[in-house]
Every structure is written in C-alpha cells, then in structure tokens.
Coordinates of C-alpha atoms in Angstrom, one line a residue:
M1 CA 32.6 5.8 14.3
S2 CA 33.4 6.2 18.0
T3 CA 34.8 3.3 20.0
L4 CA 31.6 3.4 22.2
A5 CA 29.3 3.1 19.3
A6 CA 31.2 0.4 17.5
P7 CA 30.3 -2.5 19.9
Q8 CA 26.7 -1.6 19.7
L9 CA 26.8 -2.3 16.0
T10 CA 28.6 -5.6 16.2
G11 CA 27.0 -8.2 13.9
T12 CA 25.2 -5.6 11.7
G13 CA 26.7 -7.0 8.5
I14 CA 25.5 -10.5 9.2
L15 CA 22.0 -9.3 10.2
L16 CA 21.8 -7.2 7.0
R17 CA 22.7 -10.2 4.8
F18 CA 20.1 -12.3 6.6
A19 CA 17.5 -9.6 6.2
L20 CA 18.1 -9.2 2.5
R21 CA 18.1 -13.0 2.0
R22 CA 14.9 -13.4 4.0
D23 CA 13.1 -10.6 2.2
R24 CA 14.6 -11.1 -1.3
L25 CA 11.3 -12.1 -2.9
M26 CA 9.2 -9.4 -1.1
I27 CA 11.7 -6.7 -1.9
A28 CA 12.1 -7.8 -5.5
L29 CA 8.3 -7.7 -5.9
W30 CA 7.9 -4.2 -4.4
I31 CA 10.7 -2.8 -6.5
G32 CA 9.6 -4.5 -9.7
V33 CA 6.0 -3.3 -9.4
N34 CA 7.0 0.2 -8.6
A35 CA 9.7 0.5 -11.2
L36 CA 7.5 -1.0 -13.9
M37 CA 4.7 1.4 -13.1
V38 CA 7.1 4.4 -13.5
L39 CA 9.0 3.1 -16.5
S40 CA 5.9 2.2 -18.5
M41 CA 4.4 5.6 -18.1
P42 CA 6.4 7.6 -20.8
N43 CA 5.3 5.3 -23.6
S44 CA 1.7 5.3 -22.4
L45 CA 1.7 9.1 -22.2
K46 CA 3.3 9.4 -25.6
S47 CA 0.7 7.2 -27.2
L48 CA -2.1 9.2 -25.5
Y49 CA -0.7 12.7 -25.9
G50 CA 1.8 12.6 -28.7
T51 CA 1.9 16.3 -29.5
P52 CA 2.7 19.4 -27.3
E53 CA -0.7 20.7 -28.1
E54 CA -2.5 17.6 -26.7
R55 CA -0.3 17.7 -23.6
A56 CA -1.0 21.4 -23.1
D57 CA -4.7 20.7 -23.4
L58 CA -4.4 17.9 -20.8
I59 CA -2.6 20.1 -18.4
H60 CA -5.1 22.9 -18.8
Q61 CA -8.0 20.4 -18.0
V62 CA -6.1 19.1 -14.9
S63 CA -4.9 22.4 -13.6
T64 CA -8.4 23.9 -13.5
N65 CA -9.9 20.9 -11.7
A66 CA -9.3 20.8 -8.0
S67 CA -10.2 17.2 -7.7
F68 CA -7.6 16.0 -10.2
R69 CA -5.0 18.2 -8.5
A70 CA -5.8 16.6 -5.2
L71 CA -5.6 13.1 -6.7
I72 CA -2.4 13.5 -8.7
G73 CA -0.9 16.9 -8.1
P74 CA 0.1 19.9 -10.2
V75 CA 2.0 19.8 -13.5
F76 CA 5.1 21.8 -14.0
D77 CA 6.1 21.2 -17.6
T78 CA 4.8 19.6 -20.9
S79 CA 7.6 17.2 -21.5
L80 CA 7.0 13.4 -21.2
G81 CA 9.4 13.2 -18.3
A82 CA 7.6 15.9 -16.4
L83 CA 4.2 14.3 -17.1
T84 CA 5.6 11.0 -15.9
A85 CA 6.8 12.6 -12.7
W86 CA 3.3 14.2 -12.3
R87 CA 1.3 11.1 -13.1
V88 CA 3.2 8.5 -11.0
G89 CA 5.7 10.3 -8.8
V90 CA 3.5 10.6 -5.7
Y91 CA 2.3 7.0 -6.0
A92 CA 5.8 5.7 -6.6
G93 CA 6.7 7.5 -3.3
L94 CA 3.7 5.9 -1.6
L95 CA 4.8 2.4 -2.7
A96 CA 8.4 3.1 -1.6
A97 CA 7.2 4.2 1.8
V98 CA 5.0 1.1 2.3
M99 CA 7.9 -1.2 1.2
S100 CA 10.2 0.6 3.6
L101 CA 8.0 0.6 6.7
L102 CA 7.2 -3.2 6.2
I103 CA 10.9 -4.0 6.0
V104 CA 11.9 -2.0 9.1
V105 CA 9.0 -3.2 11.3
R106 CA 9.6 -6.8 10.2
H107 CA 13.2 -6.8 11.3
T108 CA 12.7 -4.8 14.5
R109 CA 9.4 -5.1 16.4
D110 CA 8.3 -8.3 14.6
E111 CA 11.5 -10.0 15.6
E112 CA 11.1 -8.9 19.2
E113 CA 7.4 -9.9 19.3
S114 CA 8.2 -13.4 18.1
G115 CA 11.1 -13.9 20.6
R116 CA 13.7 -14.3 17.9
Q117 CA 15.4 -11.0 18.8
E118 CA 16.1 -12.2 22.3
L119 CA 17.9 -15.3 20.9
V120 CA 19.9 -13.1 18.5
A121 CA 20.8 -10.6 21.3
S122 CA 22.2 -13.4 23.4
G123 CA 25.0 -13.8 20.9
M124 CA 27.8 -11.5 19.8
V125 CA 25.3 -8.9 18.5
G126 CA 25.3 -5.2 19.4
R127 CA 22.4 -3.4 21.0
R128 CA 21.6 -1.4 17.9
A129 CA 22.7 -3.9 15.3
S130 CA 19.2 -5.1 14.4
L131 CA 17.8 -1.6 14.0
T132 CA 20.8 -0.6 11.9
A133 CA 20.5 -3.7 9.7
A134 CA 16.8 -3.0 9.2
L135 CA 17.4 0.6 8.1
L136 CA 20.3 -0.5 5.8
A137 CA 18.0 -3.2 4.2
A138 CA 15.4 -0.5 3.5
G139 CA 18.3 1.7 2.2
V140 CA 19.4 -1.0 -0.2
A141 CA 15.9 -1.6 -1.5
N142 CA 15.3 2.1 -2.1
T143 CA 18.8 2.5 -3.7
V144 CA 18.0 -0.2 -6.2
L145 CA 14.6 1.4 -6.9
A146 CA 16.3 4.8 -7.5
L147 CA 18.8 3.2 -9.8
L148 CA 16.1 1.5 -11.9
V149 CA 14.1 4.7 -12.2
T150 CA 17.1 6.8 -13.0
V151 CA 18.4 4.4 -15.7
G152 CA 15.0 3.6 -17.1
L153 CA 14.0 7.3 -17.5
A154 CA 17.4 8.6 -18.6
G155 CA 16.1 8.7 -22.2
Q156 CA 13.7 11.4 -21.1
G157 CA 16.5 13.4 -19.6
A158 CA 19.2 12.1 -17.2
V159 CA 19.0 15.0 -14.7
G160 CA 15.2 14.7 -14.3
A161 CA 15.4 10.9 -14.0
L162 CA 18.0 11.3 -11.3
A163 CA 15.8 13.8 -9.4
L164 CA 12.8 11.5 -9.6
G165 CA 14.7 8.4 -8.6
L166 CA 16.3 10.2 -5.6
G167 CA 13.0 11.7 -4.6
V168 CA 11.2 8.4 -4.6
A169 CA 14.0 6.7 -2.6
A170 CA 14.1 9.7 -0.2
V171 CA 10.4 9.3 0.6
G172 CA 11.0 5.6 1.3
M173 CA 13.8 6.4 3.8
V174 CA 11.8 9.1 5.6
F175 CA 9.1 6.5 6.3
A176 CA 11.7 3.8 7.1
T177 CA 13.1 6.0 9.9
M178 CA 9.6 6.9 11.0
A179 CA 8.8 3.2 11.3
A180 CA 12.0 2.7 13.3
I181 CA 10.7 5.3 15.8
V182 CA 7.2 3.8 16.0
A183 CA 8.7 0.3 16.5
Q184 CA 10.4 1.5 19.7
L185 CA 7.2 3.1 21.0
T186 CA 4.7 0.3 20.4
E187 CA 4.4 -3.2 21.9
S188 CA 3.2 -5.0 18.7
A189 CA 4.4 -5.1 15.1
R190 CA 0.8 -4.9 13.9
L191 CA 0.3 -1.6 15.8
A192 CA 3.7 -0.3 14.5
R193 CA 2.7 -1.0 10.9
G194 CA -0.8 0.5 11.5
L195 CA 0.5 3.7 13.1
T196 CA 3.2 4.3 10.5
A197 CA 0.7 3.7 7.7
A198 CA -1.6 6.2 9.4
V199 CA 1.2 8.8 9.3
L200 CA 1.6 8.0 5.6
G201 CA -2.1 8.4 5.0
A202 CA -2.0 11.7 6.8
A203 CA 0.9 12.8 4.6
F204 CA -1.1 12.0 1.4
V205 CA -4.1 13.9 2.8
L206 CA -2.0 16.9 3.6
R207 CA -0.5 16.9 0.1
A208 CA -3.9 16.5 -1.5
A209 CA -5.5 19.2 0.5
G210 CA -2.6 21.6 -0.2
D211 CA -2.7 20.9 -4.0
S212 CA -6.5 21.2 -4.2
A213 CA -6.4 24.5 -2.3
T214 CA -3.7 26.0 -4.5
D215 CA -4.8 28.1 -7.4
G216 CA -4.7 25.8 -10.4
G217 CA -4.3 28.3 -13.1
T218 CA -2.2 27.4 -16.1
S219 CA 0.6 29.9 -15.2
Q220 CA 1.2 28.2 -11.9
A221 CA 0.9 24.7 -13.5
F222 CA 4.0 25.6 -15.5
G223 CA 5.8 27.1 -12.5
T224 CA 5.6 30.7 -13.7
G225 CA 3.5 31.9 -10.9
G226 CA 2.2 31.1 -7.4
G227 CA 3.6 28.5 -5.1
S228 CA 2.6 25.4 -3.2
S229 CA 0.4 25.5 -0.2
V230 CA 1.7 25.3 3.3
L231 CA -0.1 22.0 3.7
T232 CA 1.8 20.6 0.8
W233 CA 5.1 21.5 2.4
L234 CA 4.1 19.7 5.6
S235 CA 4.1 16.4 3.7
P236 CA 7.1 14.4 2.5
L237 CA 5.0 13.5 -0.5
G238 CA 4.6 17.2 -1.1
W239 CA 8.4 17.6 -1.0
L240 CA 8.7 15.0 -3.7
E241 CA 6.3 17.0 -5.8
N242 CA 8.2 20.2 -5.2
L243 CA 11.5 18.6 -6.1
R244 CA 10.1 19.2 -9.6
P245 CA 11.8 16.5 -11.7
Y246 CA 12.1 17.5 -15.4
A247 CA 11.0 21.1 -14.5
A248 CA 13.9 23.2 -13.2
E249 CA 14.8 20.8 -10.4
R250 CA 14.9 22.1 -6.9
W251 CA 17.8 20.1 -5.6
W252 CA 17.7 21.8 -2.2
V253 CA 14.5 20.0 -1.4
L254 CA 16.6 16.8 -1.0
L255 CA 18.0 18.5 2.1
L256 CA 14.6 18.3 3.7
F257 CA 14.5 14.6 3.1
A258 CA 18.0 14.1 4.5
A259 CA 17.3 16.2 7.6
A260 CA 14.1 14.4 8.3
A261 CA 15.6 11.0 7.9
L262 CA 18.7 11.8 10.0
V263 CA 16.7 13.4 12.8
Q264 CA 14.3 10.5 12.9
A265 CA 17.1 7.9 12.8
A266 CA 18.9 9.6 15.6
L267 CA 15.7 9.6 17.7
A268 CA 15.1 5.9 16.9
Y269 CA 18.7 5.0 18.0
E270 CA 18.2 7.0 21.2
L271 CA 15.0 5.2 22.0
A272 CA 16.5 1.8 21.2
G273 CA 19.2 2.4 23.7
R274 CA 16.8 3.2 26.5
R275 CA 14.6 0.2 26.6
D276 CA 14.9 -3.5 27.1
V277 CA 14.3 -6.1 24.4
G278 CA 10.6 -6.8 24.0
M279 CA 9.5 -3.8 25.9
S280 CA 8.2 -0.5 24.6
F281 CA 7.6 3.1 25.6
L282 CA 3.9 2.8 25.1
P283 CA 3.0 -0.5 26.7
T284 CA -0.5 -1.8 26.9
L285 CA -2.1 -0.4 30.0
P286 CA -3.3 -2.8 32.8
H287 CA -6.9 -3.6 33.5
C288 CA -7.1 -1.5 36.6
L289 CA -6.4 1.8 35.0
K290 CA -9.6 3.9 34.3
G291 CA -10.1 7.0 32.4
V292 CA -12.6 9.9 32.9
G293 CA -15.9 8.6 34.1
G294 CA -14.6 5.1 34.8
T295 CA -13.9 4.3 31.1
P296 CA -11.3 1.5 30.9
M297 CA -8.0 2.7 29.4
G298 CA -6.4 -0.7 29.0
P299 CA -7.5 -3.9 27.3
A300 CA -11.2 -4.7 27.2
I301 CA -12.3 -6.4 30.5
G302 CA -14.2 -9.6 30.1
R303 CA -13.9 -12.9 28.2
L304 CA -14.2 -13.5 24.5
G305 CA -17.0 -16.0 23.9
S306 CA -15.8 -17.5 20.6
A307 CA -12.9 -17.8 18.1
G308 CA -14.7 -15.4 15.9
A309 CA -14.8 -12.8 18.6
L310 CA -11.1 -13.2 19.1
A311 CA -10.4 -12.8 15.4
W312 CA -12.5 -9.6 15.3
R313 CA -10.7 -8.2 18.4
L314 CA -7.4 -8.8 16.6
Q315 CA -8.4 -7.4 13.2
R316 CA -11.0 -4.8 13.9
G317 CA -8.4 -1.9 13.7
S318 CA -7.4 -3.0 10.2
V319 CA -11.1 -3.3 9.1
Y320 CA -11.9 0.2 10.5
G321 CA -8.8 1.7 8.7
W322 CA -9.6 0.1 5.3
S323 CA -13.3 1.0 5.6
V324 CA -12.6 4.7 6.1
A325 CA -9.9 4.7 3.4
F326 CA -12.2 3.0 0.8
F327 CA -15.1 5.3 1.6
L328 CA -13.0 8.4 1.2
V329 CA -11.3 7.3 -2.0
G330 CA -14.7 6.4 -3.4
V331 CA -15.9 9.9 -2.6
V332 CA -12.9 11.4 -4.4
Y333 CA -13.2 9.2 -7.5
G334 CA -16.9 9.7 -7.6
G335 CA -16.3 13.4 -7.7
L336 CA -14.1 13.0 -10.7
T337 CA -16.5 11.0 -12.7
D338 CA -18.5 13.9 -14.1
G339 CA -15.4 15.6 -15.5
V340 CA -13.8 12.6 -17.1
A341 CA -15.5 13.2 -20.5
D342 CA -14.1 16.7 -20.7
L343 CA -10.6 15.4 -19.6
V344 CA -10.6 12.7 -22.3
G345 CA -12.1 14.9 -24.9
D346 CA -11.5 13.5 -28.4
N347 CA -8.5 11.5 -27.4
E348 CA -9.4 8.0 -28.8
K349 CA -6.4 6.3 -27.2
A350 CA -7.4 7.4 -23.7
R351 CA -10.9 6.3 -24.4
E352 CA -9.7 2.9 -25.5
I353 CA -7.7 2.4 -22.3
F354 CA -10.7 3.2 -20.1
Q355 CA -12.8 0.9 -22.3
R356 CA -10.3 -1.9 -21.9
M357 CA -10.5 -1.5 -18.2
G358 CA -14.2 -0.7 -17.9
G359 CA -16.0 -2.0 -20.9
Q360 CA -17.3 -0.7 -24.2
S361 CA -20.0 1.5 -22.7
G362 CA -20.0 5.3 -22.6
I363 CA -16.8 7.0 -21.4
T364 CA -18.4 7.9 -18.0
D365 CA -19.6 4.4 -17.4
A366 CA -16.2 3.0 -18.5
F367 CA -14.4 5.3 -16.2
L368 CA -16.7 4.4 -13.3
A369 CA -16.2 0.7 -14.0
S370 CA -12.4 1.0 -14.3
M371 CA -12.1 3.0 -11.0
V372 CA -14.3 0.6 -9.0
G373 CA -12.3 -2.2 -10.6
M374 CA -9.1 -0.6 -9.3
M375 CA -10.7 -0.6 -5.8
G376 CA -11.3 -4.3 -6.2
L377 CA -7.7 -4.9 -7.0
I378 CA -6.6 -3.1 -3.9
A379 CA -9.2 -5.0 -1.8
A380 CA -7.3 -8.1 -2.8
L381 CA -4.4 -6.8 -0.8
Y382 CA -6.6 -6.5 2.2
V383 CA -8.0 -10.0 2.0
V384 CA -4.5 -11.5 1.6
G385 CA -3.2 -9.6 4.6
S386 CA -6.2 -10.6 6.7
V387 CA -6.0 -14.3 5.7
L388 CA -2.2 -14.3 6.4
R389 CA -3.0 -13.1 10.0
L390 CA -3.5 -16.9 10.6
N391 CA 0.1 -17.5 9.6
G392 CA 1.3 -14.7 11.8
E393 CA -0.6 -16.0 14.8
E394 CA 0.8 -19.5 14.2
T395 CA 4.4 -18.6 13.7
S396 CA 4.4 -16.2 16.6
G397 CA 3.2 -19.0 19.0
R398 CA 0.0 -17.2 19.9
A399 CA -2.2 -19.8 18.2
E400 CA -0.9 -22.7 20.3
P401 CA -2.4 -21.7 23.7
V402 CA -5.8 -20.9 21.9
L403 CA -5.9 -24.3 20.2
A404 CA -4.8 -26.0 23.5
H405 CA -8.3 -25.4 24.8
A406 CA -11.6 -26.5 23.4
V407 CA -11.2 -24.7 20.2
G408 CA -10.7 -26.7 17.0
R409 CA -8.5 -25.6 14.2
L410 CA -11.4 -25.0 11.8
R411 CA -13.2 -22.8 14.3
W412 CA -10.1 -20.8 15.0
A413 CA -9.4 -20.4 11.2
G414 CA -13.0 -19.7 10.5
G415 CA -13.1 -16.7 12.7
H416 CA -10.2 -15.1 10.8
L417 CA -11.6 -16.0 7.4
A418 CA -15.0 -14.5 8.3
V419 CA -13.2 -11.2 9.1
A420 CA -11.2 -11.5 5.9
F421 CA -14.0 -12.3 3.4
G422 CA -16.7 -10.4 5.2
G423 CA -14.4 -7.4 5.7
S424 CA -13.6 -7.4 1.9
A425 CA -17.4 -7.2 1.2
L426 CA -17.7 -4.4 3.7
I427 CA -14.9 -2.2 2.3
M428 CA -16.2 -2.7 -1.3
L429 CA -19.7 -1.8 -0.2
L430 CA -18.3 1.4 1.5
A431 CA -16.3 2.2 -1.6
G432 CA -19.5 2.0 -3.6
L433 CA -21.3 4.2 -1.1
G434 CA -18.4 6.7 -1.5
F435 CA -18.9 6.7 -5.3
V436 CA -22.6 7.4 -4.7
V437 CA -21.8 10.3 -2.4
G438 CA -19.2 11.8 -4.8
Y439 CA -21.0 11.1 -8.1
G440 CA -24.5 11.9 -6.8
E441 CA -26.3 9.1 -8.8
E442 CA -28.6 6.3 -7.7
A443 CA -27.1 3.9 -5.3
G444 CA -28.3 0.6 -6.8
P445 CA -26.2 0.4 -10.0
I446 CA -23.0 1.7 -8.4
L447 CA -23.3 -0.6 -5.4
G448 CA -23.8 -3.5 -7.9
V449 CA -20.5 -2.4 -9.7
A450 CA -18.7 -2.6 -6.4
L451 CA -20.1 -5.9 -5.2
V452 CA -19.5 -7.7 -8.5
Q453 CA -15.7 -7.3 -7.8
L454 CA -16.0 -9.6 -4.8
P455 CA -15.8 -13.0 -6.5
A456 CA -12.4 -12.1 -8.0
V457 CA -11.2 -10.7 -4.6
W458 CA -12.3 -13.9 -2.9
V459 CA -10.4 -16.0 -5.4
I460 CA -7.2 -14.2 -4.4
G461 CA -8.2 -14.7 -0.7
G462 CA -8.9 -18.4 -1.4
L463 CA -5.5 -18.9 -2.9
A464 CA -3.9 -17.4 0.2
V465 CA -5.9 -19.8 2.3
A466 CA -4.8 -22.8 0.2
L467 CA -1.2 -21.8 0.4
Y468 CA -1.4 -21.3 4.2
G469 CA -3.1 -24.6 4.7
L470 CA -1.2 -26.8 2.3
L471 CA 2.2 -25.1 2.0
P472 CA 2.6 -22.8 5.0
R473 CA 6.1 -21.9 4.2
A474 CA 5.0 -20.6 0.8
A475 CA 2.0 -18.6 2.3
P476 CA 3.7 -15.2 1.8
A477 CA 3.8 -15.9 -1.9
A478 CA 0.1 -14.9 -1.8
W479 CA 1.4 -11.3 -1.7
G480 CA 3.2 -11.9 -5.0
V481 CA 0.0 -13.2 -6.6
A482 CA -1.9 -10.1 -5.4
G483 CA 0.9 -7.9 -6.6
A484 CA 0.9 -9.5 -10.0
V485 CA -2.9 -9.2 -10.3
L486 CA -2.6 -5.5 -9.3
L487 CA 0.1 -5.0 -11.9
I488 CA -1.9 -6.7 -14.7
G489 CA -5.0 -4.6 -13.9
W490 CA -3.2 -1.3 -13.5
V491 CA -0.5 -1.4 -16.2
G492 CA -1.8 -4.0 -18.6
P493 CA -4.5 -1.9 -20.3
A494 CA -2.2 1.1 -20.6
L495 CA 0.5 -1.0 -22.3
D496 CA -2.1 -2.6 -24.6
A497 CA -1.3 -6.1 -23.2
P498 CA -2.8 -9.0 -25.0
Q499 CA -6.1 -10.3 -23.8
T500 CA -4.5 -13.6 -22.8
V501 CA -2.3 -11.7 -20.3
L502 CA -5.3 -9.7 -18.9
D503 CA -7.2 -13.0 -18.6
L504 CA -4.6 -14.3 -16.2
S505 CA -6.3 -12.1 -13.5
P506 CA -9.6 -13.2 -12.1
F507 CA -10.7 -9.6 -12.5
G508 CA -10.4 -9.9 -16.3
H509 CA -13.4 -12.3 -16.3
L510 CA -15.9 -10.1 -14.4
P511 CA -18.8 -8.4 -16.2
K512 CA -18.0 -4.7 -17.1
L513 CA -20.7 -2.9 -15.1
P514 CA -22.3 -0.4 -15.5
G515 CA -23.1 -0.2 -19.1
G516 CA -22.4 -3.9 -19.9
G517 CA -24.8 -6.7 -19.4
M518 CA -24.7 -8.7 -16.2
S519 CA -23.2 -12.2 -16.8
W520 CA -23.7 -14.6 -13.9
G521 CA -21.6 -17.4 -15.4
P522 CA -18.1 -15.9 -14.6
V523 CA -19.4 -14.6 -11.2
L524 CA -20.6 -18.0 -10.1
T525 CA -17.5 -19.8 -11.5
L526 CA -15.1 -17.5 -9.6
T527 CA -17.2 -17.8 -6.4
G528 CA -17.1 -21.6 -6.7
L529 CA -13.3 -21.5 -7.3
A530 CA -12.8 -19.4 -4.2
A531 CA -14.9 -21.9 -2.2
V532 CA -12.8 -24.8 -3.5
L533 CA -9.6 -23.1 -2.6
V534 CA -10.7 -22.3 0.9
A535 CA -11.9 -25.8 1.4
A536 CA -8.6 -27.2 0.2
G537 CA -6.7 -24.9 2.5
L538 CA -8.8 -25.8 5.5
A539 CA -8.4 -29.5 4.8
G540 CA -4.6 -29.0 4.7
L541 CA -4.6 -27.1 7.9
R542 CA -6.6 -29.8 9.6
R543 CA -4.1 -32.5 8.6
R544 CA -0.7 -30.9 9.0
D545 CA 1.4 -30.1 12.0
L546 CA 1.4 -26.6 13.4
T547 CA 4.5 -24.5 14.0
T548 CA 5.3 -24.5 17.7

C-alpha cells in the first residue's frame, strides 16, 4: 500500500469491527437462511429422485421446457451435487447479492444521510475508510457463506462444493462493489438500494432470457453440445451458472467475477475521493429546472396535503417496483402450471411436497396453491420493509420536523401503514392477475388464492408495527421473523418438518385454495390478530419518546 493511500484508510479496522458488531444479527440471518437452503437440497433431491434414471427423466423434462429453464437454468450433470447447484445456485447468488448490497449501502450512504458519517469523519478516520470497511464487511459475510456451503456440500464432492461456494460469494461481491458505486452517485440510501436491486433484477432477467432462448436439448443439458446464450454471459448470475459446479468446473469464470469486482471497487474509490461527505454525483435537481415541454425535472412542485400523501411520495417507488415484479413472476409461474403434472409424473415424494405446501387437491391445484403461497411469504418481506420505513424516518431525524407541525403521531404513522398494508394487498392482487395471464384460467378462483394470503402477511406486518411502537430498538428483529417464516414455508415441506413446526408460521393456518374448502375461521382470526398487533404498536408509539 502506498504512503498516499494509507492515511485515507486510517480507522478501517475499527469501523469494520463496528460494522460487523452492528450487523451481526442481520448477517447471521442472511447467511443462515442461504446456507440452510443450499445444504438441505441434496437430501431433498435424494428423497425425490433417488436413482439415476429418475434424475435423467427429471432433467429431460426440464431441459425441454423453456419456462423451467428460464426459472431455474440448465442442468449439466445427473449427480446430486450438480442438481443442487442447478436447483438453488442462482437463488443462493441472488440472496448473497441482496445481503451484500444492504450491508454496503447501510455503512456508506445510510451513514452519510443520517449525519453520523460527518461525525466519524471529524475524527482520525481516513477519507475512504468507511467505504473500505463496508466492502470488507460484505467480504467477511460472503466468505463465511462460502465456507459453510463448501464444508456442507463436501460430501457430494469437495471440488464442486468449493466451486459453488466461491461462485455464490463472488456474486455477492460483484453486487457489493456495484452498490458501492451507486452509493457515490445517489443522494439517498433508499434510492441506492433501489437502483442496485434494479440492476440485480436486470441480471436475473438477462440470465432467464438467455437460458430460455438456448436450445434445451438433452445433449446440451449435459454439456455435450451447444453453449450458453450471449444474454446469459451478460449477467453475473449467468457466470455462476456457467461456472458449472460438479460438472467439469470452469475455474476461469471466477476471473470474470474478480475482474468485475476489482474494476467496480476501483471506480467506487475514485468517486469517493472526488466528492464531499453527504453530497452525490446525481443530486436532486432544483425546482426551477424544466425538461422538454416544460415538464419539471426536479422534485414535484406543490404542497403535500396530508401525512398519507407524504408517505405515498416516499414509498411509491418501492410499491411500483414490487408491483411489476409480482405481476411478472405470477406470469412466469402461471405459465409453468400446465406442465407441472408432467414434471412430477409418478414421483409420489414430489407430489407429497406440493401437497404439504398446497393441500391435498390435484397436483395442478396443489402446485398453484404452493406457488401463490410462496408469493405471500415474499410479500411479508415487503410489508416489513414498508412498516420499518417509520423507524428509518424517525432515526434519521426526518420525522421530527413533520411532527413539529399540526400532524399527530397516529396520522403520520397511519399514512405509512396504509401504504404498507394496502400495498401488500395490491402486489398480491397483481401476482394473482399474473397467474391468470400465465395460466389462462378464470380470474375469480386464482385471485381468491392470492388474496387469502393477506391475513398472514398482515400478521407479520402487525408484529413489525408492535415492535416499532413498543420496542423501537428491537424493530429490525421483524426482518428475522419474516426470514424465519420464509424459511419454514420454503424449506419445511421439503425437509418433511413436523406439523408443529409448520404451524409456527401464520401461513400454515390458511386454507389451501384452490381445491380445498374455504375456512373463514383462521382467516378472521389472523386478521384480528394483525389488528391487535397494529393497535398495540400505535398505542406504544403514542406514549413513548421519539428518537431526536
């Protein structure tokens, strides 16, 4: 390290320890969920497809179906390790990327937006120390994840396990450095997270489009012919796929990850050295600037008439993004529904898993119920993030000037809660419409399946409200609850978890539609529980002191 660079990194070690200590629960949760998802897959696949013939039949069904290739990717070998990499590799990379971008943005732009970075910078801390500590924290998290994956899958083959572990961690670091760049460009942490997540979504779409466009013949599925589409190679998730763990590993693909991460990190460091703390390269434009035809290019001109209007202004971008994503995912899953019976075939174990997730109806109805149920589990993440926007507004100091005027706490909170709970209903409705478009069936029953998930989603949101109102310092624990519920719903049925474990999730008490009978008791009970939790949280918010 040069003598010029060293002073700019002064204090990096202290900031790194602080970041790891501050995020210890969040990082542990992300790593735990991701690692458990990966490590549980070999046993699940072995119970489902125990013989090479069954696995070859599965691969043939998948490789000849463009929708399944788009959703999961191509298969390159029949071993349990290769099937594990195929089934969860891309999604493990997605989770690692989300974890990494959250870590980096939180310890860079979030700190500047709240004003804490200015206080830190006034001490003996180098100009680039915070950025370095954030990237190192993401590196530590991804290294631990890679070690867990490598050790946990070593029984399937140490070389393949190492390739998969390094690939997942490499995806995380590519998006960590991407987030570092975006954090220099934008003026708010919310926008930095949103833009980086948009890049991640584009990477997934490119990978899916490339895989669906590639000839899915059996010869190519086993790597004996053809090659990946150009679109696949444009995506870091496609690089993970083409690393081919457990199938004649292509180690040189790791050089693509290394080059991308190094170039992006260098650019982030260069940008960080050229701006002042709290500033950005893409600041919000002033009111006076106009676009073509007089269209305002800066913030909207005019006053907000209510607390609800302010909440909508702050969260509308998130609502739009989730809405589009849920509709498109619904279209994709709906398109897969007709082919699920052929995919499952005579495999009773696979049929049992779908029925544990979706009910004891026909396999098509069970698949439909289980996939819509998964959308409900993901919607719980949206409602938690939207509710905790209250906590972010309070801790950043932005709530104080709003509440200093003729706006009561309940009106202020009510605006955000309307967006949170109403937005969850909107995205589930759009998911149902996506299934209707993809599946081509009548809208009524499928929309009913989507909307029946809302009471469970609202219970998770109500718990987030209660934590924020009563125990504000514990409010981020709502992410842990949502993650645990997601893990139970995703992995529990595949691991044949006891019913008592599945019942820990509010989603385990919902009627299994379509196919099963509608039971209003659990729906009304969960809705009432959500209302009680919200009321308790609002009562606590009204009585306690706010962070100033």
